[in-house]
Coordinates of C-alpha atoms in Angstrom, one line a residue:
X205 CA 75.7 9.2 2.3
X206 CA 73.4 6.8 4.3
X207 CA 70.7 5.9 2.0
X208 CA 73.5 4.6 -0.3
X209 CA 71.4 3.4 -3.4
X210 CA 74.1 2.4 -5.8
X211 CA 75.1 0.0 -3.5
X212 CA 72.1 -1.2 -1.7
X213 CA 70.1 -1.7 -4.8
X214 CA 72.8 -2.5 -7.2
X215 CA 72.1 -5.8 -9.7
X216 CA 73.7 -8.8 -9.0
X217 CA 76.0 -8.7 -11.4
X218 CA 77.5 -5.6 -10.5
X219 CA 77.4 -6.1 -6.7
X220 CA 79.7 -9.7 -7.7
X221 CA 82.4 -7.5 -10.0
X222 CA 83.2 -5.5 -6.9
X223 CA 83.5 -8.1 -4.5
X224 CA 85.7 -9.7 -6.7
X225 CA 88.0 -6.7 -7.3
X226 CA 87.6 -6.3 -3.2
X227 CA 88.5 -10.3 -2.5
X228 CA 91.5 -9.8 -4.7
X229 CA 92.9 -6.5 -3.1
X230 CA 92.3 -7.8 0.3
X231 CA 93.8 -11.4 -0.1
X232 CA 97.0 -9.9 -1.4
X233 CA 97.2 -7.4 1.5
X234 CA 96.9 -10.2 4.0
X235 CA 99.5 -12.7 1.8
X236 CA 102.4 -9.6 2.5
X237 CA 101.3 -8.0 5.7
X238 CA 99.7 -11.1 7.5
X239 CA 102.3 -14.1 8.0
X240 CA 99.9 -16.3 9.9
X241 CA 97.7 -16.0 6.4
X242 CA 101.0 -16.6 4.4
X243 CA 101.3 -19.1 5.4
X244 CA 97.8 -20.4 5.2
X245 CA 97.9 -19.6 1.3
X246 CA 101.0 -21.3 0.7
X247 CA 99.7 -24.1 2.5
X248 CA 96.6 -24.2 -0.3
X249 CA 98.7 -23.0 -3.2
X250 CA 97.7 -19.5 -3.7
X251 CA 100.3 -16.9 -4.5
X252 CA 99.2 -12.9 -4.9
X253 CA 96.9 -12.7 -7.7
X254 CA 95.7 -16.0 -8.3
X255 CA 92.4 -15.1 -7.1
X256 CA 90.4 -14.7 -10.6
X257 CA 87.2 -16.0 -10.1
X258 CA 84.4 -14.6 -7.3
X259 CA 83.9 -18.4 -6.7
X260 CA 87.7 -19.3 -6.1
X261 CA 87.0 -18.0 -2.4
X262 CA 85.5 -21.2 -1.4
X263 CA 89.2 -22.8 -2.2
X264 CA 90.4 -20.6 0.4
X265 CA 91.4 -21.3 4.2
X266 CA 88.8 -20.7 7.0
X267 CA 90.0 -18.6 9.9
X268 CA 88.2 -19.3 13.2
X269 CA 88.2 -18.2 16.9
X270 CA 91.5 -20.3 17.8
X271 CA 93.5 -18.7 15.6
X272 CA 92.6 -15.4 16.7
X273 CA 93.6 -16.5 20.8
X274 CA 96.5 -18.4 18.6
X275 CA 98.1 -15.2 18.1
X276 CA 97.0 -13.0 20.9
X277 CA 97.2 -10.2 21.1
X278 CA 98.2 -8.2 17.4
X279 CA 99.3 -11.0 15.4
X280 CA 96.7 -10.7 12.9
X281 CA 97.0 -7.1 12.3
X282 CA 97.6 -6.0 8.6
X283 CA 98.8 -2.8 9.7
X284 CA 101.4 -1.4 12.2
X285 CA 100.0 0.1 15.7
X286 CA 101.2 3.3 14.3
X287 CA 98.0 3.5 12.3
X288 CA 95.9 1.7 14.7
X289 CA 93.8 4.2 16.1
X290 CA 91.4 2.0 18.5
X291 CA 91.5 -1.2 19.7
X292 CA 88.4 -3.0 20.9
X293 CA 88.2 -6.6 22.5
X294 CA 86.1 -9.3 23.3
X295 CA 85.4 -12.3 26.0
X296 CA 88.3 -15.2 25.2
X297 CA 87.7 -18.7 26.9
X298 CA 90.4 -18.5 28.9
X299 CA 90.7 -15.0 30.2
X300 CA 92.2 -13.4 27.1
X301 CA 90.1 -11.5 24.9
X302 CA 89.7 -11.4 21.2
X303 CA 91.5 -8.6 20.0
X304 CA 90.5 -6.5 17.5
X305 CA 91.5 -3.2 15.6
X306 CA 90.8 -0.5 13.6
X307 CA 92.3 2.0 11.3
X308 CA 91.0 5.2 10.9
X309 CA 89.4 4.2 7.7
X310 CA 88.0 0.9 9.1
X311 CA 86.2 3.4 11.8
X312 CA 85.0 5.6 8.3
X313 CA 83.3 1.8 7.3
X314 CA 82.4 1.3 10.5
X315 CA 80.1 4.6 11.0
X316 CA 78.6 4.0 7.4
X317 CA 77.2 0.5 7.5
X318 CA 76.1 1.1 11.2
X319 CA 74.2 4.0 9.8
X320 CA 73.0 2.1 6.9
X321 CA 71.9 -0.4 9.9
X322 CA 69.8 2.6 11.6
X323 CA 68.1 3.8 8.7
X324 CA 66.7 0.9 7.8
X325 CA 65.5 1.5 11.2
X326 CA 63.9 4.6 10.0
X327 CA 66.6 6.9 11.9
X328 CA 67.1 10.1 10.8
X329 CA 68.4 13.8 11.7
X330 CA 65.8 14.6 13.9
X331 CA 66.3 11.4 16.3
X332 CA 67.4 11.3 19.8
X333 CA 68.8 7.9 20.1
X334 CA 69.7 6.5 23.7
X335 CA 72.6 4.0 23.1
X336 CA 72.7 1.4 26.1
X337 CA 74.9 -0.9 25.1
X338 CA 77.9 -1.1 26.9
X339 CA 80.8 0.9 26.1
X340 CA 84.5 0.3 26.7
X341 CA 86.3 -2.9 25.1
X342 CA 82.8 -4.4 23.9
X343 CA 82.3 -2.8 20.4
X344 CA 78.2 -2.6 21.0
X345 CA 78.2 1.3 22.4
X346 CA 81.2 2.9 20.3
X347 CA 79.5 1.2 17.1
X348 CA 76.2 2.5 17.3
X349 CA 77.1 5.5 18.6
X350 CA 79.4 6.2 15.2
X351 CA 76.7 5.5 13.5
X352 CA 74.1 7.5 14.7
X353 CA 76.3 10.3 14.6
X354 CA 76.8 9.6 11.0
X355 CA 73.4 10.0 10.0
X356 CA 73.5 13.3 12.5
X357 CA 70.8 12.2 15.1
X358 CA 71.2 13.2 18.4
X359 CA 72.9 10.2 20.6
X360 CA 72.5 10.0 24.2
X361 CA 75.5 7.3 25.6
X362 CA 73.8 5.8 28.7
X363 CA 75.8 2.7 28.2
X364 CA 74.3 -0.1 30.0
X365 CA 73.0 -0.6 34.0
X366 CA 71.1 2.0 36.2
X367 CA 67.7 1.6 34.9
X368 CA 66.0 4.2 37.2
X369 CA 68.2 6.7 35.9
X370 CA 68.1 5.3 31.9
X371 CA 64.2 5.5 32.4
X372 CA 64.4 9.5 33.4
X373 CA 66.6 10.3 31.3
X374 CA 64.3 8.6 28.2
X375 CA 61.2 10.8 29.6
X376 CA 63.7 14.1 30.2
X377 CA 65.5 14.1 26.3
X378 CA 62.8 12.8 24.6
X379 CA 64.3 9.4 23.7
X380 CA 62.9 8.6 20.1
X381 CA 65.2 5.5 19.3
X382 CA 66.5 2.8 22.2
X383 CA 69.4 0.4 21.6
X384 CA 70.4 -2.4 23.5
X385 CA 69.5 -5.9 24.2
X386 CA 66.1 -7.2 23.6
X387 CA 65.8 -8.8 27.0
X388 CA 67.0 -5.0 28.7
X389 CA 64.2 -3.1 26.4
X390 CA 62.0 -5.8 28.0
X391 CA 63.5 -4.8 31.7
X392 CA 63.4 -1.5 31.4
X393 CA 59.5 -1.8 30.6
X394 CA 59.1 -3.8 33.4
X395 CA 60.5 -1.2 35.8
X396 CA 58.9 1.4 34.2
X397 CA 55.3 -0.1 35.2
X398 CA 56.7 -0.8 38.7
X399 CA 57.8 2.5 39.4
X400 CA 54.1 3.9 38.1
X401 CA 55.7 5.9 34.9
X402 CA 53.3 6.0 32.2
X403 CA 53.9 4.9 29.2
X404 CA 52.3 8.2 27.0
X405 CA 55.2 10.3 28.5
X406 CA 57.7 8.9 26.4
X407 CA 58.6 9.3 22.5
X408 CA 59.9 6.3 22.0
X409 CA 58.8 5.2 18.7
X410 CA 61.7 2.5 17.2
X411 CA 64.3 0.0 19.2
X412 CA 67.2 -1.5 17.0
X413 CA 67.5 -4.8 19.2
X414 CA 70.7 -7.3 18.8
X415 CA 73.7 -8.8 20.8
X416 CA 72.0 -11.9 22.3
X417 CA 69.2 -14.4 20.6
X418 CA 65.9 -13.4 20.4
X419 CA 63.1 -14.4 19.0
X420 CA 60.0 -12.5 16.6
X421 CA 57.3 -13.9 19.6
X422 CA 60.3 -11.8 22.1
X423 CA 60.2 -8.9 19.3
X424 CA 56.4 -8.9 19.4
X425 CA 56.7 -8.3 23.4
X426 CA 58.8 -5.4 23.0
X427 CA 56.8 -3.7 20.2
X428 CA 53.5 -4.3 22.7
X429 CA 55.2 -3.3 26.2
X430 CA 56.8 0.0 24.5
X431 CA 54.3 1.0 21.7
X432 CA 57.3 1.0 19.4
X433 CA 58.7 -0.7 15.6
X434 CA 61.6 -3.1 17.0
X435 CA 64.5 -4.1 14.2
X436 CA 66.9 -6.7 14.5
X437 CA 70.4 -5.8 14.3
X438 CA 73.5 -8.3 13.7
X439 CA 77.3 -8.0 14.5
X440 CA 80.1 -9.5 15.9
X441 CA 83.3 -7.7 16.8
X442 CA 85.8 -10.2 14.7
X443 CA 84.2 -9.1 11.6
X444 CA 83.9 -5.3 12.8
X445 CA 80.6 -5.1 15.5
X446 CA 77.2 -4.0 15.5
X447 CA 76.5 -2.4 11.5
X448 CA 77.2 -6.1 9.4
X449 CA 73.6 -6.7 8.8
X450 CA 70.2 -5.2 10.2
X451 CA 66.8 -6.2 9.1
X452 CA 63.9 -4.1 7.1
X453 CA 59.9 -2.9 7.6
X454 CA 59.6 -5.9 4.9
X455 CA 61.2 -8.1 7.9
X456 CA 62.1 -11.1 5.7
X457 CA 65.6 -11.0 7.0
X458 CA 69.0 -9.3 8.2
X459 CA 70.5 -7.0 5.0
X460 CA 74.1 -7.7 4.4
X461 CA 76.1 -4.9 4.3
X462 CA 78.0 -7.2 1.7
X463 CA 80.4 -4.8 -0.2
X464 CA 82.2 -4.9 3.2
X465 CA 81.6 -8.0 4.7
X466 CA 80.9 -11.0 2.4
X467 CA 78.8 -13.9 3.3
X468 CA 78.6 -17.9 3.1
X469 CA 76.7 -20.9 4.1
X470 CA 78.8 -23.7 5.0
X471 CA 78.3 -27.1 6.7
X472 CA 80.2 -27.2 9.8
X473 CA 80.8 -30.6 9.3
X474 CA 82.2 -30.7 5.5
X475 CA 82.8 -27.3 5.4
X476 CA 81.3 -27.5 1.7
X477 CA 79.8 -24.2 0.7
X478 CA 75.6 -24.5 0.8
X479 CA 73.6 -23.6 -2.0
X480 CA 71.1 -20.4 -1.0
X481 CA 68.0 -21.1 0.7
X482 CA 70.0 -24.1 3.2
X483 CA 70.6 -24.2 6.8
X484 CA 74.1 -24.2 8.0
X485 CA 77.0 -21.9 9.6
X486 CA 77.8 -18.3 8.6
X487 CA 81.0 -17.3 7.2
X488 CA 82.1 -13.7 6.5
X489 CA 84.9 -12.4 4.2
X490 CA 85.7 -8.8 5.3
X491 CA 87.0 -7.0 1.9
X492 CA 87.9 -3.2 3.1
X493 CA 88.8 -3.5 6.7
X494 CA 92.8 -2.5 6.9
X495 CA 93.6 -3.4 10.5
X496 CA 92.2 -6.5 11.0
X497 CA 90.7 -8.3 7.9
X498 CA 89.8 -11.8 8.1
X499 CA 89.4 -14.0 5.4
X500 CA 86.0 -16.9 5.8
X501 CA 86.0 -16.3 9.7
X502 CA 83.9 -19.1 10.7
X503 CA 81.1 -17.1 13.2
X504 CA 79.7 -20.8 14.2
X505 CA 75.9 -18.8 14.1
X506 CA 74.1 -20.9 12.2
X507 CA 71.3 -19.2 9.6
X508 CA 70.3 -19.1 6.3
X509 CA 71.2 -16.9 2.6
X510 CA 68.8 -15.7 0.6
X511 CA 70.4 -13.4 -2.3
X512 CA 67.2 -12.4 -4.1
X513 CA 66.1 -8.6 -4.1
X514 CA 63.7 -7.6 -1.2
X515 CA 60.3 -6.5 -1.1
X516 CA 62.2 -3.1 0.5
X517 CA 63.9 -2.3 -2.7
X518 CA 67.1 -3.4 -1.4
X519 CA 69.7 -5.9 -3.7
X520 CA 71.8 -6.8 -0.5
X521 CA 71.9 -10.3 0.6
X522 CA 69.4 -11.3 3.3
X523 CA 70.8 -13.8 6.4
X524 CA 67.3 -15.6 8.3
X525 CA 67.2 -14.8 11.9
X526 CA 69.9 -16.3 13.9
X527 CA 69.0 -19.9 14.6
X528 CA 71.7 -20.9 17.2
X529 CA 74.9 -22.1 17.5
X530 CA 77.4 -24.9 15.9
X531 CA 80.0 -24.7 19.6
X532 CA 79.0 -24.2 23.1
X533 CA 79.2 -20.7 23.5
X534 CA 76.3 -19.0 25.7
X535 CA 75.5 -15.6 25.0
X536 CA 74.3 -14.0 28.4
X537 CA 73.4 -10.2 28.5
X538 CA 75.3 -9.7 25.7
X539 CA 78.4 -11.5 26.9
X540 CA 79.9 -14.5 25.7
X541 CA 80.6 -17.2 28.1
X542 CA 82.5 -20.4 27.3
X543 CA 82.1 -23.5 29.8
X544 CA 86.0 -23.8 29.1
X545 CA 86.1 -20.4 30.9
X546 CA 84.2 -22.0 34.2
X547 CA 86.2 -24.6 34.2
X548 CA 89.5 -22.8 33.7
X549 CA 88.5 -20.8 37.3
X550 CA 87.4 -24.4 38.9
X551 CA 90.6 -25.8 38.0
X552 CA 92.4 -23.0 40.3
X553 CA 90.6 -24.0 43.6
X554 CA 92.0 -27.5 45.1
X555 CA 88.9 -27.5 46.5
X556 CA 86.1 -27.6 43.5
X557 CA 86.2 -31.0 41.1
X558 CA 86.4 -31.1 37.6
X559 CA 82.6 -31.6 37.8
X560 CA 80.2 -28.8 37.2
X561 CA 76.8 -27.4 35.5
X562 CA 75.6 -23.9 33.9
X563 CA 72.4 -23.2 34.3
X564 CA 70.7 -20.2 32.5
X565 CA 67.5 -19.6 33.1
X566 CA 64.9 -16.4 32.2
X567 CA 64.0 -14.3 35.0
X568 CA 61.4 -11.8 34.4
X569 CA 63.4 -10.2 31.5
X570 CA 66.6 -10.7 32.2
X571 CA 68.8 -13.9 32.0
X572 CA 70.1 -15.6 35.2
X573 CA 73.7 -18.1 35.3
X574 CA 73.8 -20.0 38.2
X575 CA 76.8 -22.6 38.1
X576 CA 76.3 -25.7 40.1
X577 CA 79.7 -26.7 41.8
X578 CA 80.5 -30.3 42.9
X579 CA 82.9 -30.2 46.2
X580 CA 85.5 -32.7 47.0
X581 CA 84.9 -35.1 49.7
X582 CA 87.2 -33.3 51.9
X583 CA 85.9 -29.7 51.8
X584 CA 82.3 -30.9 51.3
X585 CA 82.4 -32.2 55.1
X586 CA 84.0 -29.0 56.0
X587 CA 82.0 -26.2 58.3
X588 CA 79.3 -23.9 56.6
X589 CA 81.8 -20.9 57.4
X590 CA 84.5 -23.0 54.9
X591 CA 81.7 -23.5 52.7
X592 CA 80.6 -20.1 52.5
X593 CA 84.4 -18.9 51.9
X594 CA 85.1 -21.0 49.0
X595 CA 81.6 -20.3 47.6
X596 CA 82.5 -16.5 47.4
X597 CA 86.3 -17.2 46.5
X598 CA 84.7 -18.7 43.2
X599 CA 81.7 -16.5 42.6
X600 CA 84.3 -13.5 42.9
X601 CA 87.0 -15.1 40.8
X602 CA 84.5 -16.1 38.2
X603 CA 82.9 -12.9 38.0
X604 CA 86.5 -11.6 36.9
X605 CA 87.1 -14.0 34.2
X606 CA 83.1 -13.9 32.5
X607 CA 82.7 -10.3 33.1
X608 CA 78.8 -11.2 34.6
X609 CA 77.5 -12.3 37.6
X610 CA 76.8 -15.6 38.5
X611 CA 75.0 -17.5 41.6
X612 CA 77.5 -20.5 42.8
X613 CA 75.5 -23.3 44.1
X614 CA 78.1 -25.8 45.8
X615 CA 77.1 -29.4 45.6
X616 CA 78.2 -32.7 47.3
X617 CA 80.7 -35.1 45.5
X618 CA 78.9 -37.0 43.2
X619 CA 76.2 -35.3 42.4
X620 CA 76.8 -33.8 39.0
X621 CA 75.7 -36.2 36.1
X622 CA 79.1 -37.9 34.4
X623 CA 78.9 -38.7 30.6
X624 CA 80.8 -41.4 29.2
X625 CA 81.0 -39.3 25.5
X626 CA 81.1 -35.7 25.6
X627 CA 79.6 -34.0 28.4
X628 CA 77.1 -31.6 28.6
X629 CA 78.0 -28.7 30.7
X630 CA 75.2 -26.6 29.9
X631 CA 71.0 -26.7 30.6
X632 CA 69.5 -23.6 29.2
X633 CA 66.1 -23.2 30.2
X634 CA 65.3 -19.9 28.6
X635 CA 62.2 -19.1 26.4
X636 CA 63.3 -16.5 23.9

């Protein structure tokens, strides 16, 4: 069922009794089947079935993005591989990628709140839906494709790149419903005035949108360059991928898919819960997944709750738009980048210093890295054909480890700025 009432318009009350019953099914599952969160219990002084009280969750250990590298690749896995049906990953700092899995049930839960997602988007049957995420180890493609397919639409899987061809194909099937990232809805628009297509020729009447920041003036762009309704989805792959939330037509904020994946307000500084209505980072609790559940995975988004009933109909909780981030993770056409990861590659070349600057910048529609390199003395006074070698040695090795592009600009010894506290790796110039 994807309009599923009982649950997206169920009372408070009701919505709190089966989290409850969810939180204490899925903290015992993790107690025997996860020894990394054994031990984390133990550590705290819960035992199986201790958990008695909706609110006892905020006694509970935080899992965050170090544990998960911590125990690369399947240590966190509820479940043997035998019932492990797909395994999707993500960009790690150093090389290594988050891990995740998924039963054949956590696909089931997977399809349904991505669905959920889309019909809030106004999808339906008689859609032709043109996924161009990326598929492959990035859960963006896969997840939107399940659930469009659950609600029975037609999906086209473009994945990502080829514009030309992504633009024909749009005109040729009839494309009613684009997703992918806000800045490539923008490109593709852009190329389609270049190339002289017009605009009436196409069906295209919604865009679900998500995967890097963006912003309502950015949404407003979209809606004017395409003639379309643009919705904002949210997802990470820890917690499952695209489907955990997706905003409304009241667009007063991202539902919650929260009878799967259960959400807090924290400070990131004293890790205290918030109260509703406060700005601080997002934690989710996932209560179904079998494979890989996680228990307050710390997302380090930063955003707001809001748990009163929406001018939709919908009970669900609401999270605000995005409003960045708590550590220095860059999201850059849908990839994460770490500076850890830059300077992981630079530490390999004998040549390159310790020294070194991102730069992002927006151009046209689409985001630009360029990474400013500071030489050592020796290579710096080296010939332009040296300088030229080790420039593409490091563009080619860095283009490995981020999984994007990125313009290498070497620079002479001394010229990057030094901080005597914590140094700031990263300028980002872009106007979302």
């Amino acid at each position: 069922m994807i309009w599923n009432q009982s649950i997206e318009c169920m009372d408070r009350e009701g919505m709190e009794a089966l989290q409850l019953r969810r939180l204490q099914d899925m903290v015992d599952r993790i107690y025997y089947n996860v020894p990394f969160y054994r031990r984390k219990l133990q550590e705290v002084g819960f035992m199986p079935g201790d958990v008695r009280h909706l609110s006892d969750l905020s006694k509970l250990p935080f899992t965050t993005k170090q544990d998960l590298r911590d125990n690369y690749p399947f240590g966190l896995f509820a479940v043997p591989m035998s019932e492990v049906v797909r395994v999707h990953a993500s960009s790690g700092t150093t090389g290594k990628p988050t891990v995740v899995g998924y039963t054949r049930k956590d696909l089931d839960t997977w399809a349904e709140t991505t669905a959920r997602c889309l019909y809030m988007a106004n999808t339906s049957r008689q859609d032709v839906v043109q996924i161009s995420y990326g598929y492959g180890l990035f859960t963006g493609g896969l997840g939107l494709h399940g659930g469009a397919e659950r609600i029975g639409a037609s999906v086209i899987p473009t994945s990502s790149g080829n514009t030309e061809k992504q633009l024909m194909l749009m005109e040729d099937f009839g494309t009613t419903l684009l997703a992918c990232t806000p800045s490539y809805a923008l490109h593709l628009a852009e190329v389609r005035e270049k190339s002289g297509m017009d605009r009436s020729s196409f069906k295209l009447r919604y865009g679900v949108f998500g995967a890097e920041p963006w912003s309502e003036r950015m949404r407003g762009q979209i809606e004017e360059q395409w003639q379309i309704k643009a919705y904002d989805i949210y997802g990470l792959s820890e917690v499952m991928g695209p489907g955990v939330a997706n905003d409304c037509d009241a667009r007063s904020g991202l539902h919650v898919h929260e009878d799967h994946y259960y959400p807090e307000i924290i400070d990131p500084l004293t890790e205290e819960v918030l109260p509703q209505g406060e700005k601080g980072e997002l934690v989710f609790t996932t209560f179904t997944k079998e494979a890989f559940p996680l228990l307050r995975y710390r997302t380090r988004d930063i955003s707001v709750l809001h748990r009163e009933p929406c001018a939709c109909g919908r009970t669900l909780a609401r999270i605000e738009r995005l409003m960045g981030r708590t550590d220095d993770m860059l999201i850059i056409r849908g990839v994460n980048v770490f500076p850890s990861q830059v300077e992981s590659v630079l530490l390999e070349f004998g040549e390159a210093a310790p020294h070194y600057q991102m730069v992002v910048e927006r151009e046209g529609t689409l985001d630009k890295l360029t990474i400013e390199v500071e030489l050592s003395p020796a290579l710096f006074s080296d010939t332009i054909t040296g300088l030229a070698h080790t420039e593409k040695l490091i563009r080619d090795r860095l283009d490995s480890v981020l999984g994007i592009s990125a313009s290498i600009k070497l620079v002479e010894p001394g010229s990057t700025p030094r901080f005597e506290g914590k140094s700031v790796r990263v300028t980002d110039k872009r106007e979302i």
